[in-house]
Structure formats: structure tokens, C-alpha cells
Amino acid sequence: MLFHVKMTVNLPYDLPADQAAETLAQEKAYSQALQSQGKWRHIWRIAGHYANISIFDVADNDELHALLSGLPLFKFMDIEVMPLLRHPSAVRDDDR
């Protein structure tokens, strides 16, 4: 299943710099591993925001929840999820 996920990061201003840096490094490694596995298909920054739009390709809602809740920044995020379905007027039949 494909999911459109908007993630907005809200790091606390009083988070110690070393803790923030470590969490961000863990986040990058985790997200890149999911991208390498094909589960995190696309990621785009949203200009002017500390946020991204991503496309996940996972088996079901449970897998998506497990992956998202495993993000090191999860506790600092507002997340919006939209399941995606193929549109009947789509010319292409692939999901790239």
C-alpha cells in the first residue's frame, strides 16, 4: 500500500544541542535504511518549513505505524497520513 505522509518537526528550543545532533543523526540513518529497503519511496522538503512530504510503500497500516513510531524524531513530530489509491484516469499503471 502507498501512503502520503506529511511530517512536521517541532524540536523543543530547550533540547540540548548534543542531544538534538544525536537524534538527527539517528533519524537520518533510520530513514536512509528504510529508503534503501524500498519502504520509504520518496521524500521531499517543504520549502520554508521544517517538514517533509514522503511516500511510503508498506504492507498495511500496521507496518506504516511501526515504521513511523520508530522514527527517532517521532515524539517531536506532527504527522498526517493519507492512504493512496490508483486513480482510474491515470495513464501510467506504475507508481513511480
Tab-separated table of C-alpha atoms in Angstrom:
chain	number	residue	atom	x	y	z
A	1	MET	CA	0.000	0.000	0.000
A	2	LEU	CA	1.144	3.514	-0.760
A	3	PHE	CA	0.803	6.286	1.787
A	4	HIS	CA	1.357	10.037	1.506
A	5	VAL	CA	2.811	11.193	4.829
A	6	LYS	CA	3.404	14.787	5.885
A	7	MET	CA	5.805	15.124	8.820
A	8	THR	CA	6.331	18.431	10.591
A	9	VAL	CA	9.188	18.516	13.084
A	10	ASN	CA	8.874	20.593	16.274
A	11	LEU	CA	12.171	20.301	18.118
A	12	PRO	CA	11.965	21.908	21.568
A	13	TYR	CA	14.055	25.060	21.852
A	14	ASP	CA	15.496	23.820	25.147
A	15	LEU	CA	16.684	20.481	23.718
A	16	PRO	CA	20.444	20.314	24.378
A	17	ALA	CA	22.453	20.734	21.172
A	18	ASP	CA	24.307	17.436	21.580
A	19	GLN	CA	21.041	15.528	22.099
A	20	ALA	CA	19.489	17.229	19.064
A	21	ALA	CA	22.517	16.386	16.912
A	22	GLU	CA	22.491	12.737	18.007
A	23	THR	CA	18.747	12.399	17.407
A	24	LEU	CA	19.066	13.964	13.944
A	25	ALA	CA	21.929	11.594	13.052
A	26	GLN	CA	19.854	8.596	14.180
A	27	GLU	CA	16.877	9.891	12.190
A	28	LYS	CA	18.961	10.209	9.026
A	29	ALA	CA	20.384	6.690	9.363
A	30	TYR	CA	16.941	5.175	10.072
A	31	SER	CA	15.264	6.991	7.166
A	32	GLN	CA	18.052	6.105	4.739
A	33	ALA	CA	17.810	2.432	5.737
A	34	LEU	CA	14.061	2.486	5.020
A	35	GLN	CA	14.735	4.196	1.691
A	36	SER	CA	17.303	1.522	0.787
A	37	GLN	CA	14.726	-1.162	1.616
A	38	GLY	CA	12.188	0.490	-0.715
A	39	LYS	CA	9.736	1.188	2.100
A	40	TRP	CA	10.329	4.972	2.110
A	41	ARG	CA	9.941	5.552	-1.625
A	42	HIS	CA	10.168	9.344	-1.872
A	43	ILE	CA	10.959	12.266	0.420
A	44	TRP	CA	10.661	15.978	-0.365
A	45	ARG	CA	11.278	19.019	1.800
A	46	ILE	CA	8.551	21.615	2.073
A	47	ALA	CA	10.123	24.993	1.325
A	48	GLY	CA	10.106	27.338	4.280
A	49	HIS	CA	9.077	24.676	6.818
A	50	TYR	CA	10.822	22.095	8.971
A	51	ALA	CA	8.657	19.469	7.307
A	52	ASN	CA	8.600	16.892	4.539
A	53	ILE	CA	6.203	15.047	2.292
A	54	SER	CA	7.010	11.373	1.858
A	55	ILE	CA	5.629	8.349	0.043
A	56	PHE	CA	5.803	5.037	1.887
A	57	ASP	CA	5.253	1.643	0.254
A	58	VAL	CA	4.340	-0.820	3.003
A	59	ALA	CA	2.121	-3.853	3.515
A	60	ASP	CA	-0.561	-2.179	5.625
A	61	ASN	CA	-1.471	0.431	8.256
A	62	ASP	CA	0.231	-1.540	10.996
A	63	GLU	CA	3.567	-1.609	9.199
A	64	LEU	CA	3.356	2.113	8.471
A	65	HIS	CA	2.593	2.849	12.118
A	66	ALA	CA	5.516	0.704	13.261
A	67	LEU	CA	7.928	2.470	10.889
A	68	LEU	CA	6.719	5.960	11.787
A	69	SER	CA	6.699	5.342	15.535
A	70	GLY	CA	10.261	4.010	15.198
A	71	LEU	CA	11.499	7.375	13.925
A	72	PRO	CA	13.876	8.940	16.462
A	73	LEU	CA	12.100	12.288	15.914
A	74	PHE	CA	8.623	10.734	16.268
A	75	LYS	CA	7.909	12.346	19.650
A	76	PHE	CA	8.694	15.757	18.129
A	77	MET	CA	6.517	15.369	15.010
A	78	ASP	CA	3.029	16.198	13.866
A	79	ILE	CA	2.188	13.542	11.269
A	80	GLU	CA	-0.619	13.459	8.718
A	81	VAL	CA	-1.238	10.220	6.784
A	82	MET	CA	-3.268	9.762	3.609
A	83	PRO	CA	-3.674	6.306	2.030
A	84	LEU	CA	-3.283	6.418	-1.754
A	85	LEU	CA	-5.258	4.517	-4.375
A	86	ARG	CA	-4.671	4.288	-8.091
A	87	HIS	CA	-6.821	6.824	-9.948
A	88	PRO	CA	-8.973	5.277	-12.684
A	89	SER	CA	-7.959	8.044	-15.131
A	90	ALA	CA	-4.224	7.510	-14.649
A	91	VAL	CA	-2.371	6.981	-17.926
A	92	ARG	CA	0.532	5.101	-16.374
A	93	ASP	CA	-0.030	1.908	-14.430
A	94	ASP	CA	3.158	2.077	-12.371
A	95	ASP	CA	3.564	4.052	-9.141
A	96	ARG	CA	6.856	5.859	-9.788
